[in-house]
PDB file of C-alpha atoms in Angstrom:
ATOM      1  CA  MET A   1     -15.974 -56.339  -5.049  1.00 79.00           C
ATOM      2  CA  PHE A   2     -16.069 -53.688  -7.682  1.00 82.00           C
ATOM      3  CA  GLU A   3     -16.869 -51.317  -4.913  1.00 84.00           C
ATOM      4  CA  ALA A   4     -13.643 -52.651  -2.974  1.00 82.00           C
ATOM      5  CA  PHE A   5     -11.554 -52.229  -6.316  1.00 90.00           C
ATOM      6  CA  ALA A   6     -13.074 -48.985  -7.547  1.00 89.00           C
ATOM      7  CA  GLN A   7     -11.581 -47.748  -3.900  1.00 82.00           C
ATOM      8  CA  GLY A   8      -8.278 -48.813  -4.573  1.00 83.00           C
ATOM      9  CA  ALA A   9      -8.164 -47.848  -8.006  1.00 88.00           C
ATOM     10  CA  LEU A  10      -8.670 -44.499  -6.697  1.00 84.00           C
ATOM     11  CA  LEU A  11      -6.407 -44.544  -3.980  1.00 77.00           C
ATOM     12  CA  GLY A  12      -3.768 -45.642  -6.817  1.00 79.00           C
ATOM     13  CA  PHE A  13      -4.193 -42.817  -9.079  1.00 81.00           C
ATOM     14  CA  GLY A  14      -4.356 -40.303  -6.092  1.00 72.00           C
ATOM     15  CA  VAL A  15      -0.869 -41.610  -4.625  1.00 70.00           C
ATOM     16  CA  ALA A  16       0.694 -42.085  -8.402  1.00 78.00           C
ATOM     17  CA  VAL A  17      -0.764 -39.005 -10.488  1.00 71.00           C
ATOM     18  CA  PRO A  18       0.841 -36.110  -8.033  1.00 63.00           C
ATOM     19  CA  PHE A  19       4.339 -35.169  -9.703  1.00 66.00           C
ATOM     20  CA  GLY A  20       6.776 -36.355  -7.105  1.00 72.00           C
ATOM     21  CA  PRO A  21      10.409 -37.062  -8.028  1.00 79.00           C
ATOM     22  CA  LEU A  22       9.380 -40.826  -9.580  1.00 84.00           C
ATOM     23  CA  ASN A  23       7.086 -39.161 -11.971  1.00 84.00           C
ATOM     24  CA  ILE A  24       9.845 -36.318 -12.975  1.00 84.00           C
ATOM     25  CA  LEU A  25      12.498 -39.378 -13.472  1.00 86.00           C
ATOM     26  CA  ILE A  26      10.040 -41.292 -15.618  1.00 88.00           C
ATOM     27  CA  LEU A  27       8.593 -37.887 -17.747  1.00 85.00           C
ATOM     28  CA  THR A  28      12.925 -37.529 -18.291  1.00 84.00           C
ATOM     29  CA  TYR A  29      13.545 -40.980 -19.278  1.00 87.00           C
ATOM     30  CA  ALA A  30      10.697 -40.913 -21.641  1.00 87.00           C
ATOM     31  CA  LEU A  31      11.933 -38.080 -23.713  1.00 83.00           C
ATOM     32  CA  LYS A  32      14.465 -40.285 -24.912  1.00 81.00           C
ATOM     33  CA  SER A  33      13.916 -44.243 -24.074  1.00 85.00           C
ATOM     34  CA  LEU A  34      10.484 -45.662 -23.441  1.00 89.00           C
ATOM     35  CA  LYS A  35      11.564 -49.093 -21.957  1.00 91.00           C
ATOM     36  CA  ASN A  36      13.723 -46.882 -19.774  1.00 91.00           C
ATOM     37  CA  SER A  37      10.603 -45.224 -18.461  1.00 91.00           C
ATOM     38  CA  LEU A  38       8.751 -47.989 -18.090  1.00 93.00           C
ATOM     39  CA  ALA A  39      11.657 -49.998 -16.376  1.00 94.00           C
ATOM     40  CA  VAL A  40      11.746 -46.777 -13.844  1.00 93.00           C
ATOM     41  CA  GLY A  41       8.641 -46.938 -13.197  1.00 91.00           C
ATOM     42  CA  PHE A  42       8.701 -50.978 -12.995  1.00 94.00           C
ATOM     43  CA  GLY A  43      11.309 -50.892 -10.399  1.00 94.00           C
ATOM     44  CA  ALA A  44       9.458 -48.649  -8.502  1.00 91.00           C
ATOM     45  CA  MET A  45       6.534 -50.590  -8.575  1.00 90.00           C
ATOM     46  CA  SER A  46       8.652 -53.738  -7.452  1.00 92.00           C
ATOM     47  CA  ALA A  47       9.867 -51.535  -4.341  1.00 90.00           C
ATOM     48  CA  ASP A  48       6.017 -51.625  -3.613  1.00 86.00           C
ATOM     49  CA  ILE A  49       5.317 -55.053  -3.661  1.00 84.00           C
ATOM     50  CA  LEU A  50       8.533 -55.661  -1.229  1.00 87.00           C
ATOM     51  CA  TYR A  51       7.308 -53.329   1.158  1.00 83.00           C
ATOM     52  CA  LEU A  52       3.658 -54.951   1.183  1.00 79.00           C
ATOM     53  CA  VAL A  53       5.365 -58.664   1.450  1.00 78.00           C
ATOM     54  CA  LEU A  54       7.118 -57.170   4.257  1.00 80.00           C
ATOM     55  CA  LEU A  55       3.673 -55.798   5.510  1.00 76.00           C
ATOM     56  CA  LEU A  56       2.034 -59.121   5.010  1.00 70.00           C
ATOM     57  CA  PHE A  57       4.480 -60.910   7.419  1.00 73.00           C
ATOM     58  CA  GLY A  58       4.513 -58.221   9.928  1.00 70.00           C
ATOM     59  CA  LEU A  59       8.086 -56.807   9.184  1.00 65.00           C
ATOM     60  CA  LEU A  60       6.309 -53.350   8.256  1.00 60.00           C
ATOM     61  CA  THR A  61       5.636 -51.935  11.317  1.00 62.00           C
ATOM     62  CA  PHE A  62       8.548 -53.210  12.871  1.00 59.00           C
ATOM     63  CA  LEU A  63      10.557 -51.089  10.574  1.00 59.00           C
ATOM     64  CA  ASP A  64       8.449 -47.875  10.787  1.00 59.00           C
ATOM     65  CA  ASN A  65      10.369 -46.143  13.943  1.00 66.00           C
ATOM     66  CA  GLY A  66      12.340 -42.937  13.842  1.00 72.00           C
ATOM     67  CA  ILE A  67      15.525 -44.037  13.563  1.00 79.00           C
ATOM     68  CA  PHE A  68      14.817 -46.423  10.639  1.00 74.00           C
ATOM     69  CA  LYS A  69      12.798 -43.388   8.530  1.00 73.00           C
ATOM     70  CA  GLN A  70      15.942 -41.007   9.438  1.00 80.00           C
ATOM     71  CA  ILE A  71      18.387 -43.364   8.169  1.00 81.00           C
ATOM     72  CA  LEU A  72      16.535 -43.933   4.870  1.00 74.00           C
ATOM     73  CA  ALA A  73      16.145 -40.044   4.598  1.00 80.00           C
ATOM     74  CA  ILE A  74      19.406 -39.814   4.713  1.00 86.00           C
ATOM     75  CA  GLY A  75      19.670 -42.827   1.998  1.00 82.00           C
ATOM     76  CA  GLY A  76      16.892 -41.191  -0.222  1.00 77.00           C
ATOM     77  CA  PHE A  77      18.597 -37.454  -0.047  1.00 86.00           C
ATOM     78  CA  VAL A  78      22.289 -38.864  -1.178  1.00 85.00           C
ATOM     79  CA  PHE A  79      20.522 -40.849  -4.044  1.00 80.00           C
ATOM     80  CA  LEU A  80      18.057 -38.237  -5.325  1.00 78.00           C
ATOM     81  CA  THR A  81      20.823 -35.466  -5.224  1.00 86.00           C
ATOM     82  CA  TYR A  82      22.839 -38.031  -7.212  1.00 81.00           C
ATOM     83  CA  MET A  83      19.933 -38.570  -9.899  1.00 75.00           C
ATOM     84  CA  ALA A  84      19.809 -34.771  -9.659  1.00 80.00           C
ATOM     85  CA  LEU A  85      23.785 -34.486 -10.565  1.00 84.00           C
ATOM     86  CA  MET A  86      23.932 -37.333 -12.767  1.00 76.00           C
ATOM     87  CA  MET A  87      21.223 -35.260 -15.088  1.00 72.00           C
ATOM     88  CA  LEU A  88      22.640 -31.809 -14.986  1.00 77.00           C
ATOM     89  CA  ARG A  89      26.171 -33.926 -16.210  1.00 75.00           C
ATOM     90  CA  ALA A  90      24.488 -35.866 -18.878  1.00 61.00           C
ATOM     91  CA  LYS A  91      22.749 -32.998 -20.947  1.00 47.00           C
ATOM     92  CA  THR A  92      25.473 -30.946 -20.423  1.00 44.00           C
ATOM     93  CA  LYS A  93      27.642 -33.473 -22.266  1.00 45.00           C
ATOM     94  CA  ASP A  94      24.508 -34.080 -24.399  1.00 45.00           C
ATOM     95  CA  LEU A  95      25.197 -30.132 -25.928  1.00 42.00           C
ATOM     96  CA  ASN A  96      28.065 -31.039 -27.988  1.00 42.00           C
ATOM     97  CA  LEU A  97      26.092 -33.797 -29.895  1.00 38.00           C
ATOM     98  CA  ASN A  98      23.272 -33.654 -32.786  1.00 43.00           C
ATOM     99  CA  GLU A  99      20.315 -34.966 -32.038  1.00 44.00           C
ATOM    100  CA  LYS A 100      20.437 -37.824 -34.274  1.00 45.00           C
ATOM    101  CA  ASP A 101      23.203 -39.160 -31.404  1.00 40.00           C
ATOM    102  CA  VAL A 102      20.872 -37.854 -28.337  1.00 41.00           C
ATOM    103  CA  LYS A 103      17.910 -40.148 -29.318  1.00 46.00           C
ATOM    104  CA  THR A 104      20.977 -43.114 -29.915  1.00 44.00           C
ATOM    105  CA  ILE A 105      21.508 -42.514 -26.007  1.00 45.00           C
ATOM    106  CA  GLN A 106      20.433 -45.105 -24.019  1.00 61.00           C
ATOM    107  CA  GLU A 107      21.210 -46.456 -20.050  1.00 74.00           C
ATOM    108  CA  ASN A 108      21.110 -49.948 -19.642  1.00 86.00           C
ATOM    109  CA  VAL A 109      17.152 -51.028 -18.560  1.00 91.00           C
ATOM    110  CA  PHE A 110      18.432 -52.680 -15.227  1.00 92.00           C
ATOM    111  CA  LYS A 111      20.369 -49.715 -14.097  1.00 91.00           C
ATOM    112  CA  SER A 112      16.977 -47.580 -15.101  1.00 92.00           C
ATOM    113  CA  PHE A 113      14.656 -50.461 -13.072  1.00 95.00           C
ATOM    114  CA  ILE A 114      17.370 -50.207 -10.097  1.00 94.00           C
ATOM    115  CA  LYS A 115      16.906 -46.321 -10.043  1.00 91.00           C
ATOM    116  CA  GLY A 116      13.134 -46.697  -9.732  1.00 92.00           C
ATOM    117  CA  PHE A 117      13.548 -49.364  -7.053  1.00 94.00           C
ATOM    118  CA  SER A 118      15.758 -47.559  -5.060  1.00 92.00           C
ATOM    119  CA  LEU A 119      14.079 -44.109  -5.105  1.00 88.00           C
ATOM    120  CA  ASN A 120      10.866 -46.037  -3.943  1.00 87.00           C
ATOM    121  CA  LEU A 121      12.969 -48.006  -1.170  1.00 87.00           C
ATOM    122  CA  LEU A 122      14.530 -45.080  -0.123  1.00 84.00           C
ATOM    123  CA  ASN A 123      11.248 -43.332   0.791  1.00 79.00           C
ATOM    124  CA  PRO A 124       9.986 -43.433   3.992  1.00 75.00           C
ATOM    125  CA  PHE A 125       6.775 -42.169   3.074  1.00 73.00           C
ATOM    126  CA  VAL A 126       6.654 -44.930   1.094  1.00 77.00           C
ATOM    127  CA  ILE A 127       6.722 -46.727   3.980  1.00 76.00           C
ATOM    128  CA  ALA A 128       3.494 -45.021   5.999  1.00 73.00           C
ATOM    129  CA  PHE A 129       1.641 -44.961   2.723  1.00 74.00           C
ATOM    130  CA  TRP A 130       1.650 -48.847   2.598  1.00 76.00           C
ATOM    131  CA  LEU A 131       0.671 -48.848   6.769  1.00 72.00           C
ATOM    132  CA  SER A 132      -1.617 -46.347   5.846  1.00 69.00           C
ATOM    133  CA  VAL A 133      -2.882 -48.400   3.404  1.00 70.00           C
ATOM    134  CA  SER A 134      -3.443 -51.802   5.751  1.00 68.00           C
ATOM    135  CA  LEU A 135      -5.425 -50.100   8.179  1.00 62.00           C
ATOM    136  CA  LEU A 136      -7.792 -49.549   5.240  1.00 67.00           C
ATOM    137  CA  PHE A 137      -7.340 -53.157   4.058  1.00 67.00           C
ATOM    138  CA  SER A 138      -8.218 -54.113   7.570  1.00 62.00           C
ATOM    139  CA  HIS A 139     -11.833 -52.496   7.678  1.00 62.00           C
ATOM    140  CA  ASN A 140     -12.622 -53.974   3.871  1.00 65.00           C
ATOM    141  CA  ASP A 141     -14.064 -57.798   3.603  1.00 74.00           C
ATOM    142  CA  TYR A 142     -12.665 -57.737  -0.145  1.00 76.00           C
ATOM    143  CA  HIS A 143      -9.158 -56.276   0.405  1.00 75.00           C
ATOM    144  CA  GLU A 144      -7.686 -58.556  -2.321  1.00 79.00           C
ATOM    145  CA  PHE A 145      -9.625 -56.691  -4.660  1.00 87.00           C
ATOM    146  CA  MET A 146      -9.010 -53.077  -3.013  1.00 82.00           C
ATOM    147  CA  LEU A 147      -5.265 -54.125  -3.342  1.00 83.00           C
ATOM    148  CA  LEU A 148      -5.459 -55.385  -7.158  1.00 87.00           C
ATOM    149  CA  GLY A 149      -7.309 -52.249  -7.919  1.00 89.00           C
ATOM    150  CA  LEU A 150      -4.447 -49.847  -6.026  1.00 86.00           C
ATOM    151  CA  PHE A 151      -1.997 -51.897  -8.560  1.00 87.00           C
ATOM    152  CA  VAL A 152      -3.424 -51.975 -11.882  1.00 91.00           C
ATOM    153  CA  ALA A 153      -4.105 -47.851 -11.095  1.00 89.00           C
ATOM    154  CA  ILE A 154      -0.455 -47.384 -10.701  1.00 87.00           C
ATOM    155  CA  LEU A 155       0.303 -49.508 -13.750  1.00 89.00           C
ATOM    156  CA  LEU A 156      -1.719 -47.763 -15.532  1.00 92.00           C
ATOM    157  CA  TRP A 157      -0.625 -44.423 -14.621  1.00 89.00           C
ATOM    158  CA  VAL A 158       3.423 -45.534 -15.049  1.00 87.00           C
ATOM    159  CA  CYS A 159       2.697 -46.840 -18.692  1.00 89.00           C
ATOM    160  CA  SER A 160       0.649 -44.136 -19.197  1.00 90.00           C
ATOM    161  CA  LEU A 161       2.783 -41.134 -18.494  1.00 86.00           C
ATOM    162  CA  GLY A 162       6.076 -42.612 -20.471  1.00 86.00           C
ATOM    163  CA  PHE A 163       3.825 -43.821 -23.448  1.00 88.00           C
ATOM    164  CA  LEU A 164       2.441 -40.097 -23.840  1.00 86.00           C
ATOM    165  CA  VAL A 165       5.385 -38.331 -23.056  1.00 84.00           C
ATOM    166  CA  ALA A 166       7.575 -40.710 -26.112  1.00 83.00           C
ATOM    167  CA  LYS A 167       4.902 -40.710 -28.635  1.00 83.00           C
ATOM    168  CA  PHE A 168       5.030 -36.913 -28.558  1.00 83.00           C
ATOM    169  CA  SER A 169       9.095 -36.615 -27.791  1.00 74.00           C
ATOM    170  CA  LYS A 170       9.466 -35.478 -31.409  1.00 74.00           C
ATOM    171  CA  PHE A 171       8.013 -32.388 -30.733  1.00 74.00           C
ATOM    172  CA  PHE A 172      10.805 -31.481 -28.143  1.00 66.00           C
ATOM    173  CA  SER A 173      13.613 -29.724 -29.529  1.00 66.00           C
ATOM    174  CA  HIS A 174      17.216 -30.437 -28.564  1.00 66.00           C
ATOM    175  CA  LYS A 175      17.354 -27.165 -26.449  1.00 72.00           C
ATOM    176  CA  VAL A 176      13.707 -27.569 -24.928  1.00 71.00           C
ATOM    177  CA  ILE A 177      14.704 -31.388 -23.849  1.00 68.00           C
ATOM    178  CA  PHE A 178      17.868 -29.673 -21.889  1.00 75.00           C
ATOM    179  CA  TYR A 179      15.813 -26.804 -20.330  1.00 78.00           C
ATOM    180  CA  ILE A 180      13.379 -29.878 -18.961  1.00 73.00           C
ATOM    181  CA  ASN A 181      16.188 -32.000 -17.687  1.00 74.00           C
ATOM    182  CA  VAL A 182      17.448 -28.652 -16.113  1.00 81.00           C
ATOM    183  CA  ILE A 183      14.009 -27.658 -14.008  1.00 82.00           C
ATOM    184  CA  SER A 184      13.855 -31.806 -13.048  1.00 76.00           C
ATOM    185  CA  ALA A 185      17.329 -31.777 -11.865  1.00 80.00           C
ATOM    186  CA  PHE A 186      16.270 -28.832  -9.166  1.00 84.00           C
ATOM    187  CA  ILE A 187      12.975 -30.298  -8.869  1.00 79.00           C
ATOM    188  CA  ILE A 188      14.302 -33.495  -7.763  1.00 78.00           C
ATOM    189  CA  GLU A 189      16.829 -31.770  -5.087  1.00 85.00           C
ATOM    190  CA  TYR A 190      13.643 -29.821  -3.862  1.00 84.00           C
ATOM    191  CA  PHE A 191      12.481 -33.255  -2.919  1.00 79.00           C
ATOM    192  CA  ALA A 192      15.652 -34.588  -1.875  1.00 81.00           C
ATOM    193  CA  LEU A 193      15.855 -31.465   0.776  1.00 86.00           C
ATOM    194  CA  SER A 194      11.962 -31.868   1.197  1.00 82.00           C
ATOM    195  CA  LEU A 195      12.515 -35.234   2.130  1.00 76.00           C
ATOM    196  CA  LEU A 196      15.252 -34.280   4.942  1.00 82.00           C
ATOM    197  CA  TYR A 197      13.271 -31.426   6.517  1.00 84.00           C
ATOM    198  CA  LYS A 198      10.174 -33.614   7.162  1.00 78.00           C
ATOM    199  CA  VAL A 199      11.989 -36.462   8.820  1.00 77.00           C
ATOM    200  CA  PHE A 200      14.578 -33.898  11.221  1.00 82.00           C
ATOM    201  CA  VAL A 201      12.890 -30.604  11.335  1.00 81.00           C
ATOM    202  CA  SER A 202       9.164 -31.256  10.968  1.00 67.00           C
ATOM    203  CA  LEU A 203       8.181 -33.265  14.038  1.00 55.00           C
TER     204      LEU A 203
END
């Protein structure tokens, strides 16, 4: 049982730790608000849980087809591009405010949750991940412990990243936060374009 839990935890960290658009978004939000950062992470996990439920009812395999992945890829591209533009627009506007005002600017927590949820929901590679995980589960006698380890690892990473960045956010100057958001926006747009490339070009 412990071995299955450990395998699931390793898989969870392997998926969560690499910096993709979700981690970039969590990091950016944590610079201003820990609760919004956590809301993004919990939203993404909720999408994972939804796909897991679909998998358990045998629906995820049905959704794993070329046309559906292309629809998701287009939706994911539009959503990521929208986030990148809003990130640039918000920080440009914040330049005219003092540091105290910037700290008080907070997005609705539910809106942050929806962003995290949509980010994972519109990613066809999340479906591919859960399909792959289902194969691993089928070859493990203690798959429930493996699943538990996977979600514990993802939850730990989401919370740890948000807490660490929020705790040391005071060391980030107004200008540094601006540049971090600009760089993050371009990274997110890179992932948006990469999503289209992998689905439509790199077959």
